[in-house]
Tab-separated table of C-alpha atoms (C1' of nucleotides) in Angstrom:
chain	number	residue	atom	x	y	z
A	1	MET	CA	-56.505	41.904	-110.097
A	2	GLN	CA	-56.554	38.160	-109.993
A	3	ALA	CA	-57.699	35.488	-112.378
A	4	VAL	CA	-61.236	34.222	-111.885
A	5	ARG	CA	-61.381	31.437	-109.331
A	6	GLY	CA	-60.485	28.040	-110.684
A	7	MET	CA	-59.136	29.456	-113.954
A	8	HIS	CA	-55.422	28.950	-114.409
A	9	ASP	CA	-52.762	30.693	-116.476
A	10	THR	CA	-50.312	28.706	-118.528
A	11	LEU	CA	-46.997	30.532	-118.280
A	12	PRO	CA	-44.119	30.335	-120.761
A	13	GLY	CA	-42.334	27.831	-118.535
A	14	ASP	CA	-45.348	25.489	-118.654
A	15	ALA	CA	-46.108	25.829	-122.355
A	16	PRO	CA	-43.527	23.335	-123.704
A	17	GLY	CA	-45.022	20.520	-121.600
A	18	TRP	CA	-48.466	21.381	-122.909
A	19	ARG	CA	-47.180	21.372	-126.471
A	20	ARG	CA	-45.598	17.952	-126.070
A	21	LEU	CA	-48.830	16.581	-124.633
A	22	GLU	CA	-51.002	18.103	-127.342
A	23	HIS	CA	-48.716	17.089	-130.186
A	24	THR	CA	-48.441	13.522	-128.925
A	25	VAL	CA	-52.179	13.076	-128.490
A	26	GLN	CA	-52.921	14.612	-131.872
A	27	SER	CA	-50.382	12.545	-133.744
A	28	VAL	CA	-51.766	9.308	-132.297
A	29	LEU	CA	-55.335	10.296	-133.178
A	30	ARG	CA	-54.323	11.292	-136.676
A	31	SER	CA	-52.467	8.023	-137.161
A	32	TYR	CA	-55.826	6.313	-136.615
A	33	CYS	CA	-57.263	8.718	-139.213
A	34	TYR	CA	-59.547	10.592	-136.839
A	35	ARG	CA	-60.174	14.071	-138.235
A	36	GLU	CA	-60.154	17.279	-136.259
A	37	ILE	CA	-63.367	19.160	-135.649
A	38	ARG	CA	-63.746	22.566	-133.995
A	39	PHE	CA	-66.971	23.988	-132.654
A	40	PRO	CA	-67.880	26.949	-130.435
A	41	ILE	CA	-67.156	27.213	-126.720
A	42	ILE	CA	-70.682	28.547	-126.217
A	43	GLU	CA	-73.880	26.759	-127.159
A	44	LYS	CA	-77.538	27.210	-126.398
A	45	THR	CA	-78.210	26.039	-122.853
A	46	GLU	CA	-80.880	23.668	-124.076
A	47	LEU	CA	-78.340	21.581	-125.992
A	48	PHE	CA	-76.560	20.643	-122.792
A	49	SER	CA	-79.615	20.161	-120.616
A	50	ARG	CA	-81.157	17.869	-123.233
A	51	SER	CA	-78.054	15.777	-123.875
A	52	ILE	CA	-76.214	15.581	-120.564
A	53	GLY	CA	-79.383	15.013	-118.590
A	54	ALA	CA	-81.677	17.190	-116.527
A	55	GLY	CA	-80.927	15.226	-113.360
A	56	THR	CA	-77.147	15.542	-113.417
A	57	ASP	CA	-75.057	17.825	-111.234
A	58	ILE	CA	-73.404	19.269	-114.314
A	59	VAL	CA	-76.684	20.634	-115.618
A	60	ASN	CA	-78.219	21.505	-112.271
A	61	LYS	CA	-75.358	23.202	-110.464
A	62	GLU	CA	-72.229	23.477	-112.533
A	63	MET	CA	-72.963	25.251	-115.791
A	64	TYR	CA	-71.818	28.766	-116.601
A	65	THR	CA	-75.093	30.005	-118.028
A	66	PHE	CA	-76.022	33.561	-118.957
A	67	GLN	CA	-78.431	35.488	-121.132
A	68	ASP	CA	-77.078	37.310	-124.154
A	69	ARG	CA	-78.430	40.666	-125.278
A	70	ASN	CA	-81.356	39.035	-127.026
A	71	GLY	CA	-82.399	37.262	-123.848
A	72	GLU	CA	-81.322	33.854	-125.145
A	73	PHE	CA	-79.879	31.441	-122.599
A	74	LEU	CA	-76.333	30.418	-123.500
A	75	THR	CA	-73.834	28.209	-121.691
A	76	LEU	CA	-70.070	27.794	-121.684
A	77	ARG	CA	-69.621	24.171	-122.698
A	78	PRO	CA	-69.128	21.808	-119.740
A	79	GLU	CA	-68.065	18.970	-122.069
A	80	GLY	CA	-67.468	18.462	-125.748
A	81	THR	CA	-69.687	15.660	-126.972
A	82	ALA	CA	-72.906	17.670	-127.150
A	83	GLY	CA	-71.434	20.447	-129.277
A	84	CYS	CA	-69.661	17.936	-131.470
A	85	VAL	CA	-72.895	16.059	-132.153
A	86	ARG	CA	-74.760	19.295	-132.822
A	87	ALA	CA	-72.144	20.459	-135.326
A	88	LEU	CA	-72.124	17.145	-137.196
A	89	ILE	CA	-75.916	17.059	-137.421
A	90	GLN	CA	-76.155	20.685	-138.488
A	91	HIS	CA	-73.737	20.188	-141.370
A	92	GLY	CA	-75.133	16.883	-142.511
A	93	LEU	CA	-71.983	14.947	-141.756
A	94	ILE	CA	-73.504	12.514	-139.347
A	95	HIS	CA	-75.760	10.969	-141.960
A	96	SER	CA	-73.139	10.582	-144.638
A	97	GLY	CA	-71.368	7.499	-143.464
A	98	PRO	CA	-69.288	6.747	-140.402
A	99	GLN	CA	-67.387	9.645	-138.890
A	100	LYS	CA	-64.321	9.499	-136.658
A	101	VAL	CA	-63.447	12.878	-135.231
A	102	TRP	CA	-61.459	14.460	-132.430
A	103	TYR	CA	-61.528	17.845	-130.786
A	104	GLN	CA	-59.644	19.764	-128.165
A	105	GLY	CA	-60.222	22.793	-126.004
A	106	PRO	CA	-61.363	24.372	-122.772
A	107	MET	CA	-64.414	23.200	-120.821
A	108	PHE	CA	-66.110	25.031	-117.961
A	109	ARG	CA	-67.751	23.729	-114.813
A	110	HIS	CA	-68.583	25.755	-111.735
A	111	GLU	CA	-67.270	23.356	-109.083
A	112	ARG	CA	-65.221	23.896	-105.964
A	113	PRO	CA	-61.589	23.714	-107.121
A	114	GLN	CA	-59.286	21.066	-105.707
A	115	LYS	CA	-56.417	18.888	-106.860
A	116	GLY	CA	-57.072	17.829	-110.437
A	117	ARG	CA	-60.207	19.925	-110.682
A	118	GLN	CA	-60.468	23.460	-111.991
A	119	ARG	CA	-63.329	25.524	-113.330
A	120	GLN	CA	-61.712	25.949	-116.696
A	121	PHE	CA	-59.975	22.775	-117.792
A	122	HIS	CA	-58.967	21.240	-121.070
A	123	GLN	CA	-60.026	18.060	-122.770
A	124	VAL	CA	-59.173	16.119	-125.855
A	125	GLY	CA	-62.107	14.062	-127.017
A	126	ALA	CA	-62.604	11.528	-129.777
A	127	GLU	CA	-65.938	10.360	-131.089
A	128	ALA	CA	-67.060	7.824	-133.663
A	129	PHE	CA	-70.555	7.900	-135.173
A	130	GLY	CA	-72.491	5.453	-137.261
A	131	ILE	CA	-70.750	2.293	-136.090
A	132	GLU	CA	-72.710	-0.112	-133.956
A	133	SER	CA	-70.241	-2.966	-133.590
A	134	PRO	CA	-67.823	-3.214	-130.659
A	135	ASP	CA	-64.706	-3.083	-132.851
A	136	ILE	CA	-64.947	0.692	-132.662
A	137	ASP	CA	-65.268	0.589	-128.858
A	138	ALA	CA	-62.061	-1.437	-128.837
A	139	GLU	CA	-60.292	0.931	-131.206
A	140	LEU	CA	-61.025	3.925	-129.029
A	141	ILE	CA	-59.612	2.113	-126.006
A	142	LEU	CA	-56.536	1.138	-128.006
A	143	VAL	CA	-56.077	4.770	-129.011
A	144	CYS	CA	-55.967	5.697	-125.327
A	145	ALA	CA	-53.509	2.937	-124.517
A	146	ARG	CA	-51.247	4.078	-127.317
A	147	ILE	CA	-51.393	7.663	-126.041
A	148	TRP	CA	-50.340	6.601	-122.523
A	149	ASN	CA	-47.532	4.631	-124.015
A	150	ALA	CA	-46.371	7.544	-126.170
A	151	LEU	CA	-46.414	9.834	-123.149
A	152	GLY	CA	-44.527	7.399	-120.929
A	153	ILE	CA	-47.459	7.028	-118.533
A	154	ASN	CA	-47.673	3.478	-117.211
A	155	ASP	CA	-49.439	3.613	-113.861
A	156	VAL	CA	-52.989	3.851	-115.142
A	157	CYS	CA	-55.482	1.029	-115.273
A	158	LEU	CA	-58.603	0.513	-117.309
A	159	GLU	CA	-61.973	-0.146	-115.732
A	160	LEU	CA	-64.751	-1.445	-117.887
A	161	ASN	CA	-68.459	-2.045	-117.581
A	162	SER	CA	-71.589	-2.367	-119.645
A	163	LEU	CA	-74.776	-0.525	-118.775
A	164	GLY	CA	-76.832	-2.498	-121.270
A	165	SER	CA	-79.488	-1.010	-123.478
A	166	TYR	CA	-81.464	1.979	-122.351
A	167	SER	CA	-84.500	-0.132	-121.437
A	168	ALA	CA	-82.369	-2.756	-119.640
A	169	ARG	CA	-80.827	0.058	-117.686
A	170	GLN	CA	-84.252	1.405	-116.705
A	171	HIS	CA	-85.265	-2.078	-115.632
A	172	TYR	CA	-82.170	-2.468	-113.504
A	173	ARG	CA	-82.669	0.974	-112.056
A	174	ASN	CA	-86.086	-0.065	-110.804
A	175	LEU	CA	-84.669	-3.269	-109.308
A	176	LEU	CA	-82.012	-1.302	-107.526
A	177	ILE	CA	-84.394	1.318	-106.184
A	178	GLU	CA	-86.561	-1.468	-104.862
A	179	TYR	CA	-83.610	-3.141	-103.123
A	180	LEU	CA	-82.251	0.081	-101.658
A	181	SER	CA	-85.653	1.282	-100.507
A	182	ASP	CA	-86.057	-1.939	-98.546
A	183	HIS	CA	-82.863	-1.056	-96.690
A	184	ARG	CA	-83.456	2.643	-96.465
A	185	ASP	CA	-82.371	2.734	-92.816
A	186	GLN	CA	-78.853	1.664	-93.829
A	187	LEU	CA	-78.372	4.444	-96.378
A	188	ASP	CA	-76.250	7.468	-95.554
A	189	SER	CA	-77.623	10.932	-96.252
A	190	ASP	CA	-75.836	11.264	-99.606
A	191	SER	CA	-77.300	7.990	-100.754
A	192	VAL	CA	-80.832	8.904	-99.682
A	193	ARG	CA	-80.504	11.968	-101.882
A	194	ARG	CA	-79.068	9.930	-104.754
A	195	LEU	CA	-81.921	7.447	-104.514
A	196	GLU	CA	-83.980	10.209	-106.143
A	197	THR	CA	-81.382	11.727	-108.464
A	198	ASN	CA	-79.040	8.960	-109.630
A	199	PRO	CA	-79.501	5.626	-107.807
A	200	LEU	CA	-76.827	3.860	-109.860
A	201	ARG	CA	-74.204	6.138	-108.395
A	202	ILE	CA	-74.912	4.790	-104.907
A	203	LEU	CA	-73.024	1.687	-106.023
A	204	ASP	CA	-69.939	3.889	-106.361
A	205	SER	CA	-70.153	5.260	-102.791
A	206	LYS	CA	-66.869	5.780	-100.956
A	207	ASN	CA	-68.483	5.319	-97.558
A	208	PRO	CA	-67.062	2.096	-96.012
A	209	GLU	CA	-70.222	1.574	-93.977
A	210	MET	CA	-72.185	1.219	-97.164
A	211	GLN	CA	-70.078	-1.547	-98.667
A	212	THR	CA	-71.919	-4.581	-97.309
A	213	LEU	CA	-75.231	-3.131	-98.427
A	214	ILE	CA	-73.766	-2.448	-101.871
A	215	SER	CA	-72.266	-5.896	-102.273
A	216	GLY	CA	-75.688	-7.400	-101.568
A	217	ALA	CA	-77.337	-5.354	-104.310
A	218	PRO	CA	-78.450	-6.940	-107.567
A	219	SER	CA	-75.680	-6.822	-110.174
A	220	LEU	CA	-76.018	-4.602	-113.199
A	221	LEU	CA	-74.182	-7.074	-115.416
A	222	ASP	CA	-76.686	-9.807	-114.563
A	223	SER	CA	-79.592	-7.781	-115.801
A	224	ILE	CA	-78.369	-6.416	-119.093
A	225	ASP	CA	-80.018	-7.535	-122.312
A	226	ASP	CA	-78.596	-10.342	-124.457
A	227	GLU	CA	-77.485	-8.140	-127.333
A	228	SER	CA	-75.559	-5.859	-125.001
A	229	ALA	CA	-74.008	-8.857	-123.284
A	230	GLU	CA	-72.835	-10.135	-126.654
A	231	HIS	CA	-71.502	-6.693	-127.575
A	232	PHE	CA	-69.590	-6.599	-124.310
A	233	SER	CA	-68.231	-10.081	-124.816
A	234	VAL	CA	-66.886	-9.297	-128.288
A	235	LEU	CA	-65.296	-6.118	-126.975
A	236	ARG	CA	-63.559	-8.070	-124.245
A	237	GLY	CA	-62.313	-10.564	-126.789
A	238	LEU	CA	-60.790	-7.771	-128.868
A	239	LEU	CA	-59.088	-6.249	-125.846
A	240	ASP	CA	-57.773	-9.648	-124.764
A	241	ALA	CA	-56.424	-10.306	-128.236
A	242	ASN	CA	-54.588	-6.984	-128.114
A	243	SER	CA	-53.257	-7.718	-124.613
A	244	VAL	CA	-54.971	-4.730	-123.065
A	245	ASP	CA	-55.335	-5.217	-119.318
A	246	TYR	CA	-58.622	-4.195	-117.799
A	247	GLU	CA	-60.756	-4.766	-114.794
A	248	ILE	CA	-64.489	-5.302	-114.938
A	249	ASN	CA	-66.068	-2.899	-112.491
A	250	PRO	CA	-69.781	-3.698	-112.283
A	251	ARG	CA	-70.320	-0.540	-110.210
A	252	LEU	CA	-68.870	1.743	-112.832
A	253	VAL	CA	-71.593	4.094	-114.021
A	254	ARG	CA	-70.930	7.351	-115.740
A	255	GLY	CA	-72.310	10.635	-114.491
A	256	LEU	CA	-73.793	11.716	-117.781
A	257	ASP	CA	-77.227	10.396	-118.699
A	258	TYR	CA	-76.547	9.620	-122.339
A	259	TYR	CA	-74.373	6.537	-121.897
A	260	ASN	CA	-75.513	3.002	-122.700
A	261	ARG	CA	-73.685	-0.310	-123.190
A	262	THR	CA	-69.902	0.174	-122.949
A	263	VAL	CA	-68.510	2.564	-120.336
A	264	PHE	CA	-64.872	2.809	-119.341
A	265	GLU	CA	-62.480	4.867	-117.256
A	266	TRP	CA	-58.718	5.110	-117.131
A	267	ILE	CA	-57.751	5.588	-113.499
A	268	THR	CA	-54.598	6.392	-111.549
A	269	ASP	CA	-53.985	6.541	-107.816
A	270	ARG	CA	-51.394	9.300	-108.158
A	271	LEU	CA	-53.804	12.241	-108.361
A	272	GLY	CA	-55.572	12.240	-105.003
A	273	ALA	CA	-59.329	12.154	-105.107
A	274	GLN	CA	-59.623	12.910	-108.828
A	275	GLY	CA	-58.132	9.736	-110.256
A	276	THR	CA	-59.910	9.561	-113.596
A	277	ILE	CA	-57.751	10.859	-116.418
A	278	CYS	CA	-59.931	9.658	-119.250
A	279	ALA	CA	-63.452	8.343	-119.508
A	280	GLY	CA	-65.900	7.416	-122.179
A	281	GLY	CA	-68.458	5.068	-123.495
A	282	ARG	CA	-71.244	4.465	-125.929
A	283	TYR	CA	-74.209	6.813	-126.462
A	284	ASP	CA	-76.403	5.282	-129.097
A	285	ASP	CA	-79.436	7.449	-128.309
A	286	LEU	CA	-77.750	10.813	-128.099
A	287	VAL	CA	-77.847	11.808	-131.750
A	288	ALA	CA	-81.579	11.237	-131.884
A	289	GLN	CA	-82.067	13.147	-128.644
A	290	VAL	CA	-80.338	16.179	-130.116
A	291	GLY	CA	-82.504	16.002	-133.207
A	292	GLY	CA	-80.633	13.837	-135.698
A	293	LYS	CA	-81.594	10.581	-137.303
A	294	PRO	CA	-80.890	7.730	-134.843
A	295	THR	CA	-77.159	7.051	-135.135
A	296	PRO	CA	-74.942	5.097	-132.749
A	297	GLY	CA	-72.011	6.871	-131.175
A	298	VAL	CA	-69.084	6.124	-128.915
A	299	GLY	CA	-66.246	8.258	-127.609
A	300	PHE	CA	-64.013	9.368	-124.803
A	301	ALA	CA	-62.670	12.558	-123.263
A	302	MET	CA	-59.378	12.973	-121.460
A	303	GLY	CA	-58.514	15.696	-118.950
A	304	LEU	CA	-55.278	17.294	-120.047
A	305	GLU	CA	-54.400	18.942	-116.726
A	306	ARG	CA	-54.616	15.582	-114.999
A	307	ILE	CA	-52.527	13.850	-117.633
A	308	LEU	CA	-49.937	16.604	-117.432
A	309	GLU	CA	-49.550	15.835	-113.719
A	310	LEU	CA	-48.609	12.267	-114.574
A	311	MET	CA	-46.033	13.149	-117.210
A	312	GLU	CA	-42.390	13.214	-116.277
A	313	PRO	CA	-40.883	16.574	-117.169
A	314	GLY	CA	-39.256	16.025	-120.536
A	315	GLN	CA	-35.734	17.302	-120.977
A	316	GLU	CA	-36.003	17.993	-124.665
A	317	GLU	CA	-38.952	20.327	-124.503
A	318	GLN	CA	-37.395	22.615	-121.916
A	319	ASP	CA	-34.931	23.708	-124.575
A	320	THR	CA	-37.451	24.449	-127.279
A	321	ASP	CA	-37.899	28.055	-126.231
A	322	THR	CA	-34.209	28.647	-125.580
A	323	PRO	CA	-32.364	30.750	-128.131
A	324	ARG	CA	-29.421	29.197	-129.898
A	325	PHE	CA	-27.798	32.549	-130.689
A	326	TYR	CA	-27.962	35.877	-128.878
A	327	GLN	CA	-26.890	38.982	-130.731
A	328	VAL	CA	-25.414	41.884	-128.771
A	329	MET	CA	-24.561	45.283	-130.175
A	330	ALA	CA	-22.455	48.173	-128.876
A	331	GLY	CA	-23.130	51.623	-130.258
A	332	ALA	CA	-25.919	53.238	-132.252
A	333	GLU	CA	-24.404	52.317	-135.589
A	334	ALA	CA	-24.175	48.680	-134.531
A	335	VAL	CA	-27.818	48.608	-133.411
A	336	LYS	CA	-28.960	49.737	-136.830
A	337	SER	CA	-26.603	47.475	-138.734
A	338	GLY	CA	-27.374	44.593	-136.384
A	339	SER	CA	-31.090	44.857	-136.985
A	340	LEU	CA	-30.514	44.494	-140.720
A	341	LEU	CA	-28.147	41.614	-140.166
A	342	ALA	CA	-30.567	39.720	-137.929
A	343	GLU	CA	-33.400	40.094	-140.410
A	344	ARG	CA	-31.174	38.844	-143.231
A	345	LEU	CA	-30.193	35.805	-141.136
A	346	ARG	CA	-33.866	35.031	-140.485
A	347	ASP	CA	-34.603	35.284	-144.201
A	348	GLU	CA	-31.887	32.838	-145.091
A	349	MET	CA	-32.261	30.449	-142.132
A	350	PRO	CA	-35.927	29.966	-141.235
A	351	GLY	CA	-35.125	27.475	-138.460
A	352	LEU	CA	-32.703	29.805	-136.722
A	353	LYS	CA	-33.479	30.670	-133.124
A	354	LEU	CA	-31.861	34.023	-132.677
A	355	MET	CA	-32.578	36.420	-129.814
A	356	LEU	CA	-31.778	39.983	-130.761
A	357	HIS	CA	-30.820	42.053	-127.746
A	358	CYS	CA	-33.251	44.915	-127.247
A	359	GLY	CA	-33.281	47.645	-124.662
A	360	GLY	CA	-29.694	48.853	-124.735
A	361	GLY	CA	-27.523	48.732	-121.657
A	362	SER	CA	-23.828	48.324	-121.216
A	363	PHE	CA	-21.904	45.810	-123.205
A	364	LYS	CA	-21.313	43.855	-120.020
A	365	SER	CA	-24.994	43.652	-119.175
A	366	GLN	CA	-25.845	42.592	-122.716
A	367	LEU	CA	-23.449	39.680	-122.469
A	368	ARG	CA	-24.845	38.794	-119.080
A	369	LYS	CA	-28.266	38.568	-120.671
A	370	ALA	CA	-26.848	36.496	-123.495
A	371	ASP	CA	-25.587	34.033	-120.899
A	372	LYS	CA	-28.852	34.028	-118.945
A	373	SER	CA	-30.832	33.364	-122.104
A	374	GLY	CA	-29.228	29.953	-122.354
A	375	ALA	CA	-27.915	30.665	-125.860
A	376	GLU	CA	-24.929	28.663	-127.018
A	377	TYR	CA	-23.288	31.497	-128.936
A	378	ALA	CA	-23.188	35.253	-128.720
A	379	LEU	CA	-22.979	37.195	-131.949
A	380	ILE	CA	-21.108	40.378	-131.162
A	381	LEU	CA	-21.364	43.511	-133.219
A	382	GLY	CA	-19.523	46.718	-132.318
A	383	ASP	CA	-18.432	49.746	-134.306
A	384	GLU	CA	-15.234	47.975	-135.277
A	385	GLU	CA	-17.072	44.997	-136.695
A	386	VAL	CA	-19.531	47.232	-138.537
A	387	ALA	CA	-16.605	49.054	-140.128
A	388	LYS	CA	-14.909	45.786	-141.098
A	389	ASN	CA	-18.172	44.099	-142.120
A	390	THR	CA	-17.570	41.237	-139.700
A	391	VAL	CA	-19.188	39.615	-136.649
A	392	GLN	CA	-17.556	38.105	-133.572
A	393	ILE	CA	-18.835	34.666	-132.588
A	394	LYS	CA	-18.349	33.856	-128.928
A	395	PRO	CA	-19.135	30.362	-127.630
A	396	LEU	CA	-20.869	30.671	-124.261
A	397	ARG	CA	-21.008	26.991	-123.275
A	398	LYS	CA	-17.537	25.746	-124.111
A	399	ASP	CA	-13.998	26.885	-123.540
A	400	SER	CA	-12.957	27.613	-127.101
A	401	GLY	CA	-12.357	31.311	-127.657
A	402	GLN	CA	-14.295	33.781	-129.752
A	403	TYR	CA	-13.455	34.383	-133.371
A	404	GLU	CA	-14.279	36.796	-136.148
A	405	VAL	CA	-16.243	35.906	-139.260
A	406	SER	CA	-16.932	38.083	-142.264
A	407	ARG	CA	-20.579	38.721	-142.980
A	408	ASP	CA	-20.303	36.911	-146.309
A	409	LYS	CA	-19.393	33.703	-144.527
A	410	LEU	CA	-21.715	34.154	-141.541
A	411	VAL	CA	-24.631	32.085	-142.847
A	412	ASP	CA	-22.292	29.191	-143.637
A	413	GLU	CA	-20.656	29.411	-140.230
A	414	ILE	CA	-23.963	29.543	-138.331
A	415	THR	CA	-25.258	26.625	-140.391
A	416	ARG	CA	-22.149	24.683	-139.424
A	417	LEU	CA	-22.621	25.500	-135.721
A	418	MET	CA	-26.290	24.516	-135.802
A	419	GLY	CA	-25.350	21.162	-137.262
A	420	GLU	CA	-22.981	20.349	-134.407
B	1	G	C1'	-72.924	23.666	-102.046
B	2	U	C1'	-70.281	21.494	-97.009
B	3	G	C1'	-65.772	20.940	-93.884
B	4	A	C1'	-60.600	21.675	-92.545
B	5	G	C1'	-55.882	24.116	-93.341
B	6	U	C1'	-52.986	28.244	-95.384
B	7	G	C1'	-52.229	33.692	-97.107
B	8	U	C1'	-45.473	38.155	-94.932
B	9	A	C1'	-40.525	40.885	-101.085
B	10	G	C1'	-40.777	38.261	-108.035
B	11	C	C1'	-39.780	32.901	-105.536
B	12	U	C1'	-38.938	29.724	-100.891
B	13	C	C1'	-39.836	30.891	-96.049
B	14	A	C1'	-38.603	33.067	-90.734
B	15	G	C1'	-41.204	36.538	-87.497
B	16	U	C1'	-47.398	34.651	-84.688
B	17	C	C1'	-45.963	31.032	-78.841
B	18	A	C1'	-45.537	36.142	-75.076
B	19	G	C1'	-48.927	42.755	-79.337
B	20	G	C1'	-43.667	47.301	-79.061
B	21	U	C1'	-39.167	50.296	-85.624
B	22	A	C1'	-40.529	44.528	-91.546
B	23	G	C1'	-36.337	39.974	-91.815
B	24	A	C1'	-33.171	35.962	-94.457
B	25	G	C1'	-31.782	33.158	-98.724
B	26	C	C1'	-32.493	33.042	-103.831
B	27	G	C1'	-33.762	36.311	-107.891
B	28	C	C1'	-33.404	41.176	-110.136
B	29	C	C1'	-30.254	45.835	-111.036
B	30	G	C1'	-25.374	48.058	-110.699
B	31	G	C1'	-19.951	48.104	-109.661
B	32	A	C1'	-14.774	45.585	-109.263
B	33	U	C1'	-9.534	50.226	-115.693
B	34	U	C1'	-11.490	51.276	-122.323
B	35	G	C1'	-15.761	46.408	-126.022
B	36	U	C1'	-16.592	40.501	-123.093
B	37	G	C1'	-21.006	36.550	-119.730
B	38	G	C1'	-20.627	32.443	-116.011
B	39	U	C1'	-17.420	31.782	-110.386
B	40	U	C1'	-16.121	35.305	-106.454
B	41	C	C1'	-16.411	40.012	-103.806
B	42	C	C1'	-19.000	44.727	-102.877
B	43	G	C1'	-23.314	47.743	-103.200
B	44	G	C1'	-28.444	48.547	-104.389
B	45	U	C1'	-33.734	47.703	-105.690
B	46	G	C1'	-37.696	45.286	-103.690
B	47	G	C1'	-43.503	44.224	-98.954
B	48	U	C1'	-51.041	48.257	-99.146
B	49	C	C1'	-47.907	41.698	-93.995
B	50	G	C1'	-54.529	38.928	-99.222
B	51	U	C1'	-58.625	42.796	-98.395
B	52	G	C1'	-62.025	45.475	-95.066
B	53	G	C1'	-63.522	46.426	-90.266
B	54	G	C1'	-62.881	45.855	-84.745
B	55	U	C1'	-60.071	45.619	-79.820
B	56	U	C1'	-55.719	48.408	-78.025
B	57	C	C1'	-51.725	53.971	-76.232
B	58	G	C1'	-49.785	50.545	-80.013
B	59	A	C1'	-51.704	44.840	-84.408
B	60	G	C1'	-47.927	40.965	-89.350
B	61	C	C1'	-49.425	38.735	-84.410
B	62	C	C1'	-55.797	39.021	-80.946
B	63	C	C1'	-61.372	39.187	-82.764
B	64	C	C1'	-65.108	39.464	-86.933
B	65	A	C1'	-66.155	39.540	-92.030
B	66	U	C1'	-64.574	38.823	-96.922
B	67	C	C1'	-61.460	37.113	-101.076
B	68	A	C1'	-57.960	33.642	-102.870
B	69	C	C1'	-55.146	29.160	-102.610
B	70	U	C1'	-54.672	23.924	-100.838
B	71	C	C1'	-56.893	19.303	-99.419
B	72	A	C1'	-61.201	16.391	-98.582
B	73	C	C1'	-66.736	15.596	-99.148
B	74	C	C1'	-69.836	16.023	-103.313
B	75	C	C1'	-69.172	15.594	-108.494
B	76	C	C1'	-66.246	14.528	-112.558
B	77	A	C1'	-61.855	14.859	-117.186
RNA sequence: GUGAGUGUAGCUCAGUCAGGUAGAGCGCCGGAUUGUGGUUCCGGUGGUCGUGGGUUCGAGCCCCAUCACUCACCCCA
């Protein structure tokens, strides 16, 4: 039996790196007073097709959709924003003042796996609702920058663009279609297809033969409405004031239909073809589309697997699963007495990391396992020690010899060793 | 969805050129005087050669299909 394609296991050796990543991201978000929200992994299919957009690849080809026993169409969430918005509307939170929330968890897209792309992957997202002004756009970007800094990631850069209002975007879309249709003979086959589905994405084409055609196209930034231009300008001022480096990328369009005004991506060149580790933007029409009262929104999502690839393996976290003490026991009497002892130690020292040897075996093999475990000390309990009510403490990582401690003094002695 | 590359022991890989008994290192288990790990030495365990079919007297090797992984296109976190 094998795991389903594109779905990866996280093994004990990988878990500490994941924990460091998750704890770091969460502590930054919480320091900005974003509050955690959790919502189901499965939603009605309609929620995603309405919010993400009927013309997008995600909705058309990539969703894990099935019918439950009542015949209702359900989908494993391909992204988090839709479910987050639904939950906030359903519980009346979105209309009771501004909300800043974050969430975390697995997302599912049926794509061909490759580097930085799996079918089950994990995101942390943050969203802010009810705030129209660009100070919140700036804050979300600053949150990201602080997370990279906390994780020691420095080779990412920020790309920024504004799509303008929804109607300005439609207007530009028509301009672009007109321009591209006039040069239809110069379009490659992908772009001909995209002319119907998502013409703005043609601007992002990787085909070098398309570049002169693209550079001659009308610019999105030139055609956005005045209010959006002002919004963008204030945002840039805030980023400049905070010394956040960014690059304006007028071809940056997001794949999901719900974005307007600000869009941004954090990009690295260290991950092959999937260089985006975090992306987001504004979606002022989404809440209304999903059935709530019109409420502006802005947010981002980061791909944890991709970020993990950029993190240097941390020394400290590799030790977090390593026992500090390993208790070995020789003889049936010692096993019984040792079990009681270990439980008493756990009662009195909640932070103690003690591995109790299980599974028997010779004394020699038990000590070998104590060494392999990485523990600093072996606690040794044989019939003699049981009779004398003592324990032998054997340092495994330094040259000093083993010594005997009475059980009365054991907690004190272990506390002393842990403090070293 | 399209294209290319790769699947041999728990891991890293030889063996494929030229069809002829399945290999190495590491790991794991055990031993080297009684209840003492690591280093060393000795011994042992371990493989449906991804899976299924075909060609052949004979296939890890050649052919077909299929699955998985990797990378790229596409798309996106």
